[in-house]
Amino acid sequence: LNEGNRVFFVNKPGAVQSVVYISFPIDIKAGHEDYLKLKVLNGILGGGGFGTRLMQNLREDKAYTYGCYSSLNVNQNGSYLSAGGNFRNEVTDSAITQILFEIEKLITEDVLQSELSLTKSSMAGGFARSLESPATVARFALSIIKDDLPKDYYQTYLKRLEAVDKATILKMAQTYFSANRCNIVVVVNESILEKLKVLD
């Protein structure tokens, strides 16, 4: 692994799967102008369905896991991105390497127009469906006040979403993502701990 990553091992005797969480801080708060752009980026990495990069690589291509996901966690006390899942013990080190590879790839290469369009369409559909719920509309109103958002924040959501292009995604990854300042938490069976110590 690259210098700067910190690995935390938690021993779980008898576990037949390992649990891996890779996270790094992101310096934004709710209402930041880059928040929506980062949500699109996270959707491409692992925050969407089966078409995300993490799922395609670690589930569909390599069969390391049933599911590998990422999430963008933004709040006023500190924000971060996390990625991970449950993996067969013997492929734990390879899974970590592949997750970091996918993060690094987003920092160094443009995404495909097809995956960008799919992610944006999914987000737009989810937003439109959410408006059918009165509770969501109320939550939006509260969010505008609580997070000090522009009053037209949700009226302009779809327009701002549509404006996110491949250059925007690359810029977001290069600005906020990192594959070498991560906290890597691994819950593992002690029988494979030695194999993983090379990661630390």
XYZ file of C-alpha atoms in Angstrom:
200
model
C 0.000 0.000 0.000
C 0.991 3.600 -0.454
C 2.716 5.467 2.342
C 0.387 7.309 4.633
C -2.334 4.676 4.943
C -3.045 3.415 8.451
C -4.237 -0.153 8.974
C -6.173 -1.224 12.066
C -6.556 -4.964 12.671
C -9.346 -6.333 14.843
C -9.047 -10.038 15.639
C -12.246 -12.080 15.377
C -11.426 -15.761 16.045
C -13.245 -18.219 13.831
C -14.619 -15.640 11.403
C -15.097 -17.114 7.932
C -15.226 -13.664 6.340
C -13.285 -10.480 6.890
C -14.883 -7.064 7.162
C -13.013 -4.210 5.485
C -13.699 -0.484 5.782
C -11.480 2.042 4.017
C -12.139 5.707 4.750
C -10.587 9.121 4.329
C -11.662 12.622 5.411
C -13.327 15.051 3.018
C -13.200 18.737 3.881
C -16.762 19.815 3.137
C -19.941 20.430 5.082
C -23.602 20.120 4.168
C -24.553 22.801 1.672
C -21.077 23.016 0.109
C -21.237 23.690 -3.620
C -19.295 20.476 -4.330
C -21.605 18.207 -2.324
C -23.844 17.192 -5.233
C -20.840 16.655 -7.520
C -19.261 14.401 -4.887
C -22.512 12.441 -4.598
C -22.298 11.690 -8.316
C -18.661 10.647 -7.930
C -19.554 8.375 -5.014
C -22.393 6.908 -7.072
C -19.909 5.881 -9.755
C -17.447 4.419 -7.250
C -19.794 2.333 -5.150
C -22.794 4.285 -3.917
C -25.270 3.071 -6.521
C -26.432 -0.364 -7.628
C -24.717 -3.301 -9.280
C -23.207 -1.154 -12.030
C -20.738 0.678 -9.785
C -17.010 0.202 -10.135
C -16.579 -1.519 -6.796
C -19.380 -3.991 -7.510
C -18.198 -4.689 -11.058
C -14.607 -5.256 -9.948
C -14.912 -7.081 -6.633
C -18.191 -8.953 -7.149
C -18.762 -9.459 -10.865
C -15.167 -9.733 -12.075
C -13.306 -11.286 -9.139
C -16.086 -12.841 -7.026
C -14.440 -11.663 -3.786
C -17.764 -10.683 -2.213
C -21.529 -10.432 -2.607
C -21.334 -6.694 -2.177
C -18.809 -3.858 -2.022
C -20.089 -0.336 -1.536
C -19.011 3.219 -0.822
C -20.799 5.999 1.024
C -20.358 9.753 1.294
C -20.938 10.890 4.875
C -21.330 14.649 5.218
C -22.185 16.502 8.401
C -21.209 19.591 10.327
C -18.791 17.747 12.617
C -16.606 16.217 9.923
C -17.137 14.463 6.622
C -15.605 11.368 5.073
C -15.940 8.769 2.351
C -15.901 5.091 3.227
C -15.735 1.973 1.067
C -15.726 -1.711 1.862
C -17.656 -4.901 2.469
C -17.381 -8.494 3.638
C -14.818 -10.689 1.874
C -13.623 -14.270 1.864
C -10.700 -14.464 4.288
C -8.152 -15.593 1.722
C -8.776 -12.624 -0.609
C -8.851 -9.886 2.042
C -5.496 -8.351 1.084
C -6.420 -8.455 -2.619
C -9.783 -6.816 -1.911
C -8.091 -3.923 -0.105
C -5.681 -3.490 -3.002
C -8.539 -3.426 -5.521
C -10.613 -0.878 -3.571
C -7.601 1.444 -3.395
C -6.977 0.801 -7.102
C -10.510 1.941 -7.971
C -10.140 5.087 -5.861
C -6.800 5.907 -7.507
C -8.227 5.260 -10.977
C -10.898 7.908 -10.422
C -8.170 10.386 -9.481
C -6.092 9.715 -12.605
C -8.589 8.919 -15.397
C -11.822 10.293 -16.816
C -14.925 8.232 -16.102
C -16.934 6.779 -18.988
C -19.823 8.869 -20.275
C -22.089 5.811 -19.977
C -21.466 5.315 -16.241
C -21.788 9.039 -15.577
C -25.106 9.211 -17.425
C -26.426 6.118 -15.643
C -25.516 7.497 -12.222
C -27.065 10.900 -12.934
C -30.256 9.308 -14.287
C -30.553 7.149 -11.184
C -30.069 10.149 -8.902
C -32.568 12.248 -10.874
C -35.142 9.461 -10.684
C -34.618 9.032 -6.967
C -34.998 12.758 -6.407
C -38.224 12.903 -8.435
C -39.705 9.939 -6.551
C -38.769 11.468 -3.214
C -40.887 14.533 -3.972
C -44.005 12.345 -3.845
C -43.592 12.107 -0.075
C -44.760 15.070 2.052
C -42.211 14.030 4.668
C -39.405 14.530 2.141
C -40.622 18.000 1.221
C -40.714 18.887 4.911
C -37.204 17.490 5.352
C -35.978 19.606 2.434
C -37.438 22.732 4.039
C -35.745 21.900 7.344
C -32.454 21.195 5.592
C -32.503 24.622 3.904
C -32.722 26.239 7.331
C -30.415 23.877 9.244
C -27.628 23.731 6.650
C -27.982 27.359 5.517
C -28.715 26.372 1.923
C -29.889 28.747 -0.815
C -33.693 28.950 -0.800
C -33.854 27.512 -4.324
C -31.413 24.667 -3.535
C -33.875 21.880 -4.298
C -35.602 23.711 -7.172
C -32.240 23.861 -8.957
C -31.183 20.299 -7.993
C -31.861 18.676 -11.372
C -30.260 21.531 -13.298
C -27.108 21.330 -11.182
C -27.063 17.550 -11.465
C -27.310 17.699 -15.249
C -24.354 20.116 -15.370
C -21.973 17.553 -13.811
C -19.696 16.323 -16.612
C -16.625 14.084 -16.866
C -14.236 17.001 -16.241
C -16.172 17.878 -13.068
C -15.916 14.299 -11.792
C -12.161 14.161 -12.402
C -11.685 17.501 -10.640
C -13.729 16.321 -7.634
C -11.682 13.114 -7.361
C -8.398 14.998 -7.618
C -9.529 17.584 -5.083
C -11.056 15.357 -2.424
C -10.130 11.692 -2.939
C -7.002 9.928 -1.763
C -5.657 6.396 -1.958
C -2.699 7.122 0.332
C -4.125 8.820 3.410
C -6.749 6.240 4.291
C -7.778 4.594 7.521
C -8.166 0.886 6.776
C -10.066 -1.145 9.365
C -9.949 -4.922 8.936
C -11.859 -7.351 11.153
C -10.239 -10.731 10.507
C -9.706 -14.280 11.684
C -6.284 -14.400 13.349
C -5.264 -17.266 11.043
C -4.798 -14.805 8.163
C -3.396 -11.941 10.199
C 0.212 -12.642 9.210
C -0.714 -12.485 5.538
C -2.200 -9.051 6.069
C 0.604 -7.534 8.130
C 2.420 -6.571 4.935
C -0.318 -3.987 4.477
C 0.594 -2.150 7.664
